Coordinates of C-alpha atoms in Angstrom, one line a residue:
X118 CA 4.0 71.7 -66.1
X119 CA 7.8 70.1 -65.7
X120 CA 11.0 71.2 -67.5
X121 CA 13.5 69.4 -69.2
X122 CA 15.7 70.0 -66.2
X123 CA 13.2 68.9 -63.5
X124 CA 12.8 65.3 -65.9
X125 CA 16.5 65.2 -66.2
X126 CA 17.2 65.9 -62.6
X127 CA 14.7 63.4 -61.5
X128 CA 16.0 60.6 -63.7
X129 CA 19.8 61.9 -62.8
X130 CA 19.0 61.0 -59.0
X131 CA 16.6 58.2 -59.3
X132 CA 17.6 54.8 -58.3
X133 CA 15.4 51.8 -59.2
X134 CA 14.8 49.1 -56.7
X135 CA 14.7 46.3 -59.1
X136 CA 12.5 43.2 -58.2
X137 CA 12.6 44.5 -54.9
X138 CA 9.3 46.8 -56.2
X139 CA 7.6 43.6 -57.2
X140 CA 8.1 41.4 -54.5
X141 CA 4.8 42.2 -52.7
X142 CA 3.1 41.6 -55.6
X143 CA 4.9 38.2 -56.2
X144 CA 4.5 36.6 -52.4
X145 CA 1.2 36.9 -52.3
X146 CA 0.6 34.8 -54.8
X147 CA 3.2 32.3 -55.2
X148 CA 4.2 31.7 -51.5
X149 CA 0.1 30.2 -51.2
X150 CA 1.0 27.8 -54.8
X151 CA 4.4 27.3 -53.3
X152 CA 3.4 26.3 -49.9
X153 CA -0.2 24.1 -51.8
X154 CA 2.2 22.4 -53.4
X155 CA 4.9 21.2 -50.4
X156 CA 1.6 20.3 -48.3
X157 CA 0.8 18.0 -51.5
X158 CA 4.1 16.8 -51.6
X159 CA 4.4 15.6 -48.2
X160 CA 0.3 14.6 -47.4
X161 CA -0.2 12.2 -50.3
X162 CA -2.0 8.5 -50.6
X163 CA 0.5 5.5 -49.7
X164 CA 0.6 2.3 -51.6
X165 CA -2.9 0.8 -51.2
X166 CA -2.8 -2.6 -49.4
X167 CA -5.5 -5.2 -51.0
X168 CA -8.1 -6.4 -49.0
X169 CA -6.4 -9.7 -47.7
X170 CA -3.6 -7.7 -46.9
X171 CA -5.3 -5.0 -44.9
X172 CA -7.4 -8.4 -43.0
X173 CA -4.1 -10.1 -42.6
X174 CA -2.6 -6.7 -40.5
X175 CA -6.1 -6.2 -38.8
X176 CA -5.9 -10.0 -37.6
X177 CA -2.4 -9.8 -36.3
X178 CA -3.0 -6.6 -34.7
X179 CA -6.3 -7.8 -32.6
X180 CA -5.1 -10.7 -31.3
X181 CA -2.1 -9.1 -30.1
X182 CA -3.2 -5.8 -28.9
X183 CA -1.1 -4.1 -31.2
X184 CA -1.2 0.3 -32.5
X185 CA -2.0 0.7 -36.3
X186 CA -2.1 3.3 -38.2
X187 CA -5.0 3.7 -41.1
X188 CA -4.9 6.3 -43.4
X189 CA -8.4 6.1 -45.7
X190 CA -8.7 6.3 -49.1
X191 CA -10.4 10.1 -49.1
X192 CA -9.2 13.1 -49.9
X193 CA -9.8 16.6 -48.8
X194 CA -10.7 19.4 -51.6
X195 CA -6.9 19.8 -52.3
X196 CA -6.7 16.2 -52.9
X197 CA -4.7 15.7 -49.7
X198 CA -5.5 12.8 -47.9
X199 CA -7.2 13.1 -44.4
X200 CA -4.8 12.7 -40.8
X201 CA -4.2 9.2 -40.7
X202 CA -6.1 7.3 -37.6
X203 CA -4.0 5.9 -34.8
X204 CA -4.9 3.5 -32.1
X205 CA -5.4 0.3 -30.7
X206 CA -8.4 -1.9 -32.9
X207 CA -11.3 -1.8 -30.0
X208 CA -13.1 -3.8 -32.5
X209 CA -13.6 -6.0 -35.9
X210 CA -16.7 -7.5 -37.1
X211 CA -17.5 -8.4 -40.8
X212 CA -16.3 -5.3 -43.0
X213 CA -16.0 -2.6 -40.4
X214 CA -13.2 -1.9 -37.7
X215 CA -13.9 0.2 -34.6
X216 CA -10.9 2.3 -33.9
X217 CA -11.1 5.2 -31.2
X218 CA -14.6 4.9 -30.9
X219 CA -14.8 5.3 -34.7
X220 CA -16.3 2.7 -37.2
X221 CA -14.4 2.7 -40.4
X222 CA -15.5 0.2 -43.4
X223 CA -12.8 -1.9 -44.3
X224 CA -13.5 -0.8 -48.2
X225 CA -12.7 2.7 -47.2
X226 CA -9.1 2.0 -45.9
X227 CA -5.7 2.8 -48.2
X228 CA -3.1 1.7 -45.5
X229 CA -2.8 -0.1 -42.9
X230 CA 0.2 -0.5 -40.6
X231 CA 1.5 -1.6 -36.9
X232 CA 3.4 0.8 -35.4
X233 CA 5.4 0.6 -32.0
X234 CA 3.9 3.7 -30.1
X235 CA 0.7 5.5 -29.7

């Protein structure tokens, strides 16, 4: 059993750490929300180009051997879109585009863009 003076000389001596005691508890938890939440921030859907648009920039870039860049319309589970594809358009017939040796519907593209490098 304690004494009065064994409580008092504990609590006499004792120095509490503060939040410093709870930040293990805290990281684990919020740096996962805080980091979901910049990966949202930064991976999210550009302005969706209409369909004449999108054949417009697929016609310009075919006939002049030009890079694009697609980024499709789905989403991963944490509603983040999927890398964008980047390449030169190997292909085009009706509503699909053959990019990297991948066919992609036209109907499933956001964006489309030209860029200046591969």
């Amino acid at each position: 059993m304690t004494s009065d003076k064994q409580i008092y000389d504990f609590f006499k001596n004792y120095q509490d750490r503060g939040m410093k005691k709870w930040t293990g508890f805290f990281l684990s938890a919020h740096t996962a929300k805080i980091s979901q939440s910049k990966k949202c921030e930064n991976n999210r859907l550009k302005k969706a180009l209409d369909l004449e648009k999108i054949k417009k920039v697929l016609l310009e870039a075919t006939t002049q051997g030009k890079i694009v860049q697609i980024q499709l319309k789905a989403v991963d589970l944490d509603g983040a879109p999927f890398p964008e594809i980047k390449g030169i358009i190997e292909g085009w017939i009706d509503n699909q585009v053959v990019i990297n040796r991948q066919i992609i519907n036209i109907s499933e593209i956001n964006c489309l863009e030209i860029v200046k490098e591969l």
